[in-house]
Short mmCIF file of C-alpha atoms and ligand atoms in Angstrom, two decimals:
data_model
loop_
_atom_site.label_atom_id
_atom_site.label_comp_id
_atom_site.label_asym_id
_atom_site.label_seq_id
_atom_site.Cartn_x
_atom_site.Cartn_y
_atom_site.Cartn_z
CA MET A 258 52.55 71.77 72.64
CA GLN A 259 50.99 75.42 71.36
CA SER A 260 48.24 74.86 73.55
CA GLN A 261 49.96 74.28 76.67
CA LEU A 262 51.94 77.80 76.45
CA PRO A 263 49.33 80.12 78.04
CA ILE A 264 49.20 77.75 81.11
CA TRP A 265 53.04 77.84 81.16
CA ILE A 266 52.97 81.61 80.83
CA ASP A 267 50.63 81.70 83.47
CA GLN A 268 53.02 79.80 85.76
CA ILE A 269 56.00 82.04 84.51
CA THR A 270 54.06 85.10 85.68
CA LYS A 271 52.88 83.74 89.04
CA THR A 272 56.52 82.89 90.29
CA THR A 273 57.37 84.95 93.18
CA ASP A 274 61.08 84.37 93.67
CA LEU A 275 64.06 84.01 91.33
CA SER A 276 64.68 80.21 92.93
CA GLN A 277 61.24 79.32 92.04
CA LEU A 278 61.42 80.70 88.47
CA GLU A 279 64.97 78.98 87.87
CA ALA A 280 63.30 75.51 88.84
CA LEU A 281 60.48 76.17 86.41
CA LYS A 282 62.73 77.32 83.46
CA ALA A 283 64.52 74.06 83.99
CA SER A 284 61.73 71.88 84.01
CA LEU A 285 61.09 73.64 80.36
CA LEU A 286 63.82 74.46 78.90
CA GLY A 287 66.47 72.39 80.67
CA LYS A 288 68.20 69.39 79.28
CA SER A 289 65.71 67.06 80.31
CA GLY A 290 62.94 69.83 80.27
CA GLU A 291 59.61 69.37 78.45
CA VAL A 292 60.14 71.42 75.57
CA THR A 293 63.89 70.09 75.09
CA GLN A 294 62.40 66.62 74.98
CA ALA A 295 59.68 67.24 72.76
CA LEU A 296 62.23 68.48 70.17
CA LYS A 297 64.37 65.33 70.73
CA GLY A 298 61.00 63.60 70.20
CA LEU A 299 60.74 64.96 66.70
CA ALA A 300 63.23 62.41 65.24
CA GLN A 301 60.54 59.55 65.97
CA LEU A 302 58.24 61.51 63.40
CA ALA A 303 57.59 59.80 60.50
CA SER A 304 57.17 62.49 57.76
CA ILE A 305 59.42 65.06 57.06
CA GLU A 306 56.31 67.42 56.66
CA GLU A 307 55.02 66.21 60.05
CA LYS A 308 58.83 66.99 61.61
CA LYS A 309 58.84 70.65 59.92
CA ALA A 310 55.19 71.76 61.36
CA LYS A 311 55.58 70.28 64.98
CA GLY A 312 59.67 71.50 64.76
CA ALA A 313 58.08 75.04 64.09
CA GLU A 314 55.37 74.92 66.49
CA ILE A 315 58.04 73.52 69.36
CA ASN A 316 60.64 76.37 68.49
CA ALA A 317 57.97 79.21 68.54
CA VAL A 318 56.90 78.02 72.08
CA ARG A 319 60.47 77.85 72.86
CA ASP A 320 60.92 81.47 72.02
CA SER A 321 57.79 82.52 73.47
CA LEU A 322 58.88 80.72 76.81
CA ALA A 323 62.12 82.03 76.80
CA GLU A 324 60.87 85.76 76.43
CA ALA A 325 58.55 85.41 79.16
CA PHE A 326 61.14 83.78 81.55
CA GLN A 327 63.51 87.08 80.68
CA ASN A 328 60.80 89.16 81.32
CA GLN A 329 59.96 87.82 84.47
CA ILE A 330 63.33 87.71 85.46
CA GLN A 331 63.57 91.29 85.36
CA ILE A 332 60.56 91.94 87.40
CA LEU A 333 61.62 89.59 90.17
CA GLU A 334 65.21 91.16 90.15
CA ALA A 335 63.45 94.86 90.45
CA LYS A 336 61.28 93.39 93.39
CA ALA A 337 64.27 91.84 95.08
CA ILE A 338 66.10 95.11 94.98
CA GLU A 339 63.05 96.79 96.33
CA GLN A 340 62.69 94.37 99.17
CA LYS A 341 66.51 94.90 100.25
CA LEU A 342 66.11 98.40 100.13
CA ASN A 343 63.35 98.61 102.04
CA ALA A 344 65.06 95.90 104.69
CA GLU A 345 67.95 97.96 104.51
CA SER A 346 66.22 101.46 105.55
CA LEU A 347 67.87 103.38 108.27
CA ASP A 348 66.01 103.20 111.83
CA VAL A 349 66.92 106.71 113.29
CA THR A 350 65.15 105.97 116.39
CA LEU A 351 67.63 103.24 117.17
CA PRO A 352 69.89 104.31 120.02
CA SER A 353 73.49 104.35 119.00
CA PRO A 354 75.96 101.65 120.08
CA SER A 355 78.14 102.89 123.09
CA PHE A 356 81.71 104.13 122.27
CA THR A 357 83.42 101.18 124.07
CA GLN A 358 81.38 99.18 122.07
CA VAL A 359 82.49 100.14 118.78
CA GLY A 360 86.37 100.65 120.28
CA ALA A 361 86.02 104.31 119.32
CA ILE A 362 86.84 106.18 122.65
CA GLY A 363 87.99 109.64 121.70
CA ARG A 364 91.25 111.14 123.22
CA ILE A 365 92.00 114.59 123.96
CA HIS A 366 94.88 115.88 121.71
CA PRO A 367 97.95 117.05 123.30
CA LEU A 368 97.59 120.57 122.37
CA THR A 369 94.18 121.09 123.50
CA ALA A 370 95.36 119.39 126.75
CA LEU A 371 98.32 121.69 127.18
CA LYS A 372 96.17 124.77 126.56
CA GLU A 373 93.42 123.71 129.03
CA GLU A 374 96.58 123.03 131.55
CA ILE A 375 98.50 126.40 130.87
CA SER A 376 94.81 128.64 131.02
CA ASP A 377 94.22 126.32 134.49
CA PHE A 378 97.56 127.81 135.71
CA PHE A 379 97.00 131.32 134.91
CA GLN A 380 93.21 131.16 136.16
CA LYS A 381 94.21 130.09 139.41
CA ARG A 382 96.32 133.24 139.90
CA GLY A 383 93.50 135.69 138.84
CA PHE A 384 94.14 136.09 135.16
CA THR A 385 91.01 136.35 132.82
CA PHE A 386 90.73 135.30 129.27
CA ALA A 387 90.92 137.94 126.48
CA GLU A 388 90.59 137.35 122.81
CA GLY A 389 91.36 139.24 119.38
CA PRO A 390 90.51 138.54 115.82
CA GLU A 391 92.58 136.41 113.83
CA VAL A 392 92.71 138.95 110.62
CA ASP A 393 93.73 142.37 112.36
CA ASP A 394 95.17 145.34 110.92
CA GLU A 395 98.60 146.86 111.02
CA TRP A 396 98.01 149.35 113.91
CA HIS A 397 97.31 146.34 116.09
CA ASN A 398 99.63 144.03 115.05
CA PHE A 399 102.75 146.69 114.65
CA ASP A 400 102.30 150.21 115.10
CA ALA A 401 100.77 150.20 118.50
CA LEU A 402 103.09 147.71 119.74
CA ASN A 403 106.05 149.84 118.71
CA ILE A 404 106.90 148.27 115.68
CA PRO A 405 106.41 151.46 113.11
CA ALA A 406 106.84 150.91 109.38
CA HIS A 407 110.17 150.10 108.11
CA HIS A 408 111.16 148.83 111.39
CA PRO A 409 113.42 145.57 110.67
CA ALA A 410 111.28 144.03 113.11
CA ARG A 411 108.45 144.13 110.74
CA GLN A 412 110.37 141.85 108.19
CA ASN A 413 110.94 139.24 110.81
CA HIS A 414 107.40 138.51 110.90
CA ASP A 415 106.89 136.85 107.64
CA THR A 416 103.44 138.78 107.27
CA PHE A 417 100.54 137.25 105.29
CA PHE A 418 98.53 140.40 104.20
CA ILE A 419 94.85 140.18 103.13
CA GLU A 420 94.75 140.60 98.98
CA GLY A 421 93.16 143.61 98.54
CA HIS A 422 93.44 145.19 101.80
CA PRO A 423 97.11 146.45 102.07
CA THR A 424 96.74 147.41 105.62
CA HIS A 425 94.94 143.99 106.79
CA LEU A 426 96.62 140.48 107.72
CA LEU A 427 96.61 137.19 109.51
CA ARG A 428 97.99 138.50 112.98
CA THR A 429 101.62 137.34 113.51
CA HIS A 430 101.32 136.92 117.16
CA THR A 431 99.20 137.28 120.22
CA SER A 432 100.29 140.41 121.24
CA THR A 433 97.27 142.32 119.33
CA VAL A 434 95.24 141.25 122.30
CA GLN A 435 97.59 143.38 124.82
CA ILE A 436 96.54 146.32 122.41
CA ARG A 437 92.74 145.47 121.79
CA SER A 438 92.56 145.14 125.60
CA LEU A 439 93.96 148.03 126.77
CA ALA A 440 91.64 149.80 124.39
CA THR A 441 88.53 148.72 126.11
CA GLN A 442 89.62 148.05 129.64
CA LYS A 443 91.06 149.82 132.44
CA PRO A 444 94.13 148.69 134.48
CA PRO A 445 94.48 146.95 136.84
CA LEU A 446 94.74 143.84 134.25
CA ARG A 447 95.52 140.23 134.60
CA LEU A 448 95.03 138.76 131.25
CA ILE A 449 95.89 135.66 129.35
CA SER A 450 94.92 135.22 125.59
CA VAL A 451 95.25 131.94 123.54
CA GLY A 452 94.79 132.04 119.82
CA ARG A 453 95.86 130.83 116.18
CA VAL A 454 98.77 133.16 114.66
CA TYR A 455 100.06 132.79 111.11
CA ARG A 456 103.17 133.42 109.55
CA SER A 457 104.24 132.53 106.02
CA ASP A 458 107.17 130.29 107.22
CA ASP A 459 108.17 127.14 105.53
CA LEU A 460 106.62 124.03 106.38
CA ASP A 461 109.25 121.79 107.95
CA ALA A 462 109.67 119.63 111.22
CA THR A 463 109.49 123.03 113.35
CA HIS A 464 107.59 125.59 111.61
CA THR A 465 103.90 125.47 110.29
CA PRO A 466 102.16 128.41 108.73
CA MET A 467 99.81 128.67 111.62
CA PHE A 468 100.61 128.02 115.10
CA HIS A 469 99.46 128.84 118.45
CA GLN A 470 100.49 131.40 120.95
CA ILE A 471 99.67 131.95 124.53
CA GLU A 472 100.03 135.65 125.46
CA GLY A 473 99.81 137.20 129.14
CA LEU A 474 99.59 140.92 130.23
CA VAL A 475 99.84 141.99 133.73
CA LEU A 476 99.24 145.65 134.17
CA ASP A 477 99.10 147.54 137.90
CA LYS A 478 101.05 150.08 139.72
CA ASP A 479 104.56 148.95 141.06
CA ILE A 480 104.67 145.99 138.77
CA ASN A 481 108.21 145.12 138.13
CA MET A 482 110.60 142.57 136.45
CA GLY A 483 110.89 140.65 139.88
CA HIS A 484 106.97 139.90 139.54
CA LEU A 485 107.59 138.62 136.16
CA LYS A 486 110.48 136.31 136.88
CA GLY A 487 108.56 134.97 139.70
CA LEU A 488 105.65 134.12 137.91
CA ILE A 489 107.25 132.39 134.91
CA ARG A 490 109.66 130.38 137.35
CA GLU A 491 106.41 129.05 139.16
CA PHE A 492 105.04 128.36 135.54
CA CYS A 493 107.92 126.49 134.57
CA SER A 494 108.07 124.12 137.62
CA THR A 495 104.49 123.67 137.60
CA LEU A 496 104.44 122.72 133.63
CA PHE A 497 107.18 120.45 134.05
CA GLY A 498 106.52 119.05 137.21
CA VAL A 499 109.99 119.90 138.79
CA ALA A 500 110.37 121.68 141.90
CA ASP A 501 112.58 124.91 141.58
CA VAL A 502 113.47 123.99 137.98
CA PRO A 503 116.63 126.10 136.49
CA VAL A 504 115.41 128.98 134.24
CA ARG A 505 117.49 131.49 132.74
CA PHE A 506 116.61 134.91 132.04
CA ARG A 507 118.69 135.78 128.93
CA PRO A 508 118.40 139.60 127.57
CA SER A 509 116.63 140.15 124.28
CA PHE A 510 114.87 142.30 122.12
CA PHE A 511 111.47 143.20 121.53
CA PRO A 512 110.34 146.38 120.45
CA PHE A 513 107.00 146.14 122.50
CA THR A 514 108.57 145.25 125.90
CA GLU A 515 112.07 146.83 127.55
CA PRO A 516 113.92 145.14 129.22
CA SER A 517 113.08 142.14 126.98
CA ALA A 518 114.23 138.66 127.82
CA GLU A 519 113.81 135.12 126.62
CA VAL A 520 113.39 132.58 129.14
CA ASP A 521 115.61 129.30 128.72
CA ILE A 522 114.92 126.10 130.76
CA ALA A 523 117.47 123.78 131.81
CA CYS A 524 117.89 120.48 130.02
CA THR A 525 119.99 117.60 129.21
CA LYS A 526 120.07 114.81 126.55
CA LYS A 527 120.17 111.22 128.35
CA ASP A 528 120.12 107.86 126.23
CA GLY A 529 119.05 110.23 123.09
CA LYS A 530 116.40 111.51 125.12
CA LEU A 531 115.46 115.24 126.29
CA VAL A 532 115.22 115.49 130.12
CA ILE A 533 114.12 118.65 131.33
CA GLY A 534 114.97 120.37 134.42
CA LYS A 535 118.15 119.39 134.68
CA GLY A 536 121.82 119.30 133.33
CA GLY A 537 123.99 121.78 131.38
CA ASP A 538 121.97 122.70 128.38
CA TRP A 539 119.32 125.31 127.70
CA LEU A 540 116.24 125.23 125.71
CA GLU A 541 114.44 128.46 124.80
CA LEU A 542 110.70 128.55 126.20
CA LEU A 543 109.26 131.93 126.00
CA GLY A 544 109.92 135.74 125.64
CA CYS A 545 108.95 138.33 127.98
CA GLY A 546 109.60 141.53 129.12
CA MET A 547 108.24 144.90 130.61
CA VAL A 548 105.88 146.86 128.57
CA HIS A 549 107.35 149.26 126.72
CA PRO A 550 105.94 152.85 127.81
CA ASN A 551 105.38 154.02 124.11
CA VAL A 552 103.03 150.95 124.12
CA LEU A 553 101.28 152.27 127.01
CA THR A 554 101.09 155.74 125.64
CA ASN A 555 99.59 154.35 122.43
CA CYS A 556 96.80 152.86 124.37
CA GLY A 557 95.92 156.03 126.57
CA VAL A 558 97.64 154.43 129.66
CA ASP A 559 100.04 156.76 131.58
CA PRO A 560 103.33 154.84 131.79
CA LEU A 561 104.44 156.72 134.73
CA GLU A 562 101.35 155.56 136.86
CA TYR A 563 101.00 152.06 135.39
CA GLN A 564 103.74 149.31 135.01
CA GLY A 565 103.48 146.00 133.56
CA PHE A 566 104.75 142.90 132.01
CA ALA A 567 104.15 140.61 129.09
CA PHE A 568 104.91 137.21 127.96
CA GLY A 569 104.25 135.30 124.65
CA MET A 570 105.00 131.47 124.12
CA GLY A 571 104.24 129.01 121.14
CA LEU A 572 101.95 126.63 121.98
CA GLU A 573 102.81 123.75 119.73
CA ARG A 574 106.83 124.55 120.98
CA LEU A 575 105.79 123.52 124.50
CA CYS A 576 103.83 120.64 123.63
CA MET A 577 106.50 119.23 121.49
CA ILE A 578 108.95 119.70 124.47
CA LYS A 579 106.78 118.30 126.90
CA ASN A 580 105.58 115.33 125.18
CA GLY A 581 109.22 114.55 123.32
CA ILE A 582 107.39 115.14 119.87
CA VAL A 583 110.24 115.82 117.31
CA ASP A 584 108.05 116.69 114.03
CA ILE A 585 105.42 119.47 114.61
CA ARG A 586 103.23 118.13 111.47
CA GLN A 587 102.57 115.34 113.79
CA LEU A 588 100.25 117.57 116.02
CA TYR A 589 98.13 118.28 112.56
CA ASP A 590 98.29 114.81 110.84
CA GLY A 591 95.35 113.35 112.59
CA ASP A 592 96.98 109.83 112.65
CA GLU A 593 95.05 107.79 114.75
CA SER A 594 97.84 105.51 116.12
CA TRP A 595 99.76 108.91 116.84
CA LEU A 596 96.52 110.24 118.85
CA LYS A 597 96.07 107.05 120.66
CA HIS A 598 99.65 107.36 121.90
CA PHE A 599 99.68 111.06 122.63
CA GLY A 600 96.07 111.79 123.35
CA SER A 601 94.77 111.81 126.85
CA PHE A 602 91.29 111.04 128.82
CA GLY A 603 91.27 113.81 130.99
CA PHE A 604 93.28 117.08 131.52
N1 LIG B 730 104.91 138.60 120.58
C1 LIG B 730 106.23 138.00 120.49
C2 LIG B 730 106.55 136.92 119.58
O1 LIG B 730 105.63 136.45 118.92
C3 LIG B 730 106.54 137.23 121.98
C4 LIG B 730 106.32 138.03 123.40
C5 LIG B 730 105.24 138.57 123.81
C6 LIG B 730 107.46 138.63 123.46
C7 LIG B 730 105.09 139.25 124.97
C8 LIG B 730 107.07 139.43 124.54
C9 LIG B 730 106.40 139.84 125.32
O2 LIG B 730 107.68 136.28 119.40
#
């Protein structure tokens, strides 16, 4: 038995996979394996000395074999892992599967779609895009817009101030862009601006601390409220796809426009659903007015020479009204089935 050991050890170390090793182990150490059988054969030996000597020899062989098997298992297992890793390595040169194949066709978020639709409406009427920073200062967000310090309107804005910079804030409305544009561009102007604004509102079904506004500004000689009304009427008809949609200009107040108005659109509820464009109820859509002479003076424009109008609206609010979305938070949840339902494929 002892003389056999080197041969067996050699066989063990030459095995190349785990199943081969298992088979060899069974043939040696298994129930009817050679070593097990040899141990059983001890009973046939005549003398007790012989049994002891032979038994010790076989046991030593069995222990050596068990150790050899254990070592080989470790070697083969490590080899198997290495082979698996090599086989699984990423082939970065493979072309990716097409979107339709993996069933992951992207949709355009309703907010993005609406932003494009509105931008398109104004671009077609000669408006150009203007931008401003989301972190702005009190001058652009308040003072220049005829909202001096301690004006009660400042309180209504629920402003987020920047820590350590008491005069800087997250803009509370896109009217800041009116001021920024007037500082760099000479009238006549037709501007539209879309961007994020921030207010420290509670988070509920109709409020989020961040939302989007669309701001418009028209400045020229002899601009009057009639121009504003005409444009807004056309805008509402186009947006809701209803010709001559009833709109109401309700007197309101903004420090930066005079006169100011809020625009309501006719609506009604039918079978629990909101129907826009007819009926006896009104839904508020946007704020607007003639640019206050103080705002023009603050920006170095002579109000006797130029007049204009401005309007501002919340993109989320319009999006919810247009699509029958009742909870603003859904716009930001990123829920896949919601996006599949409300998302679109094109503008
Ligand atoms: N800035 C106003 C708001 O945030 C909206 C507005 C813009 C009103 C322009 C009039 C003119 O509520």
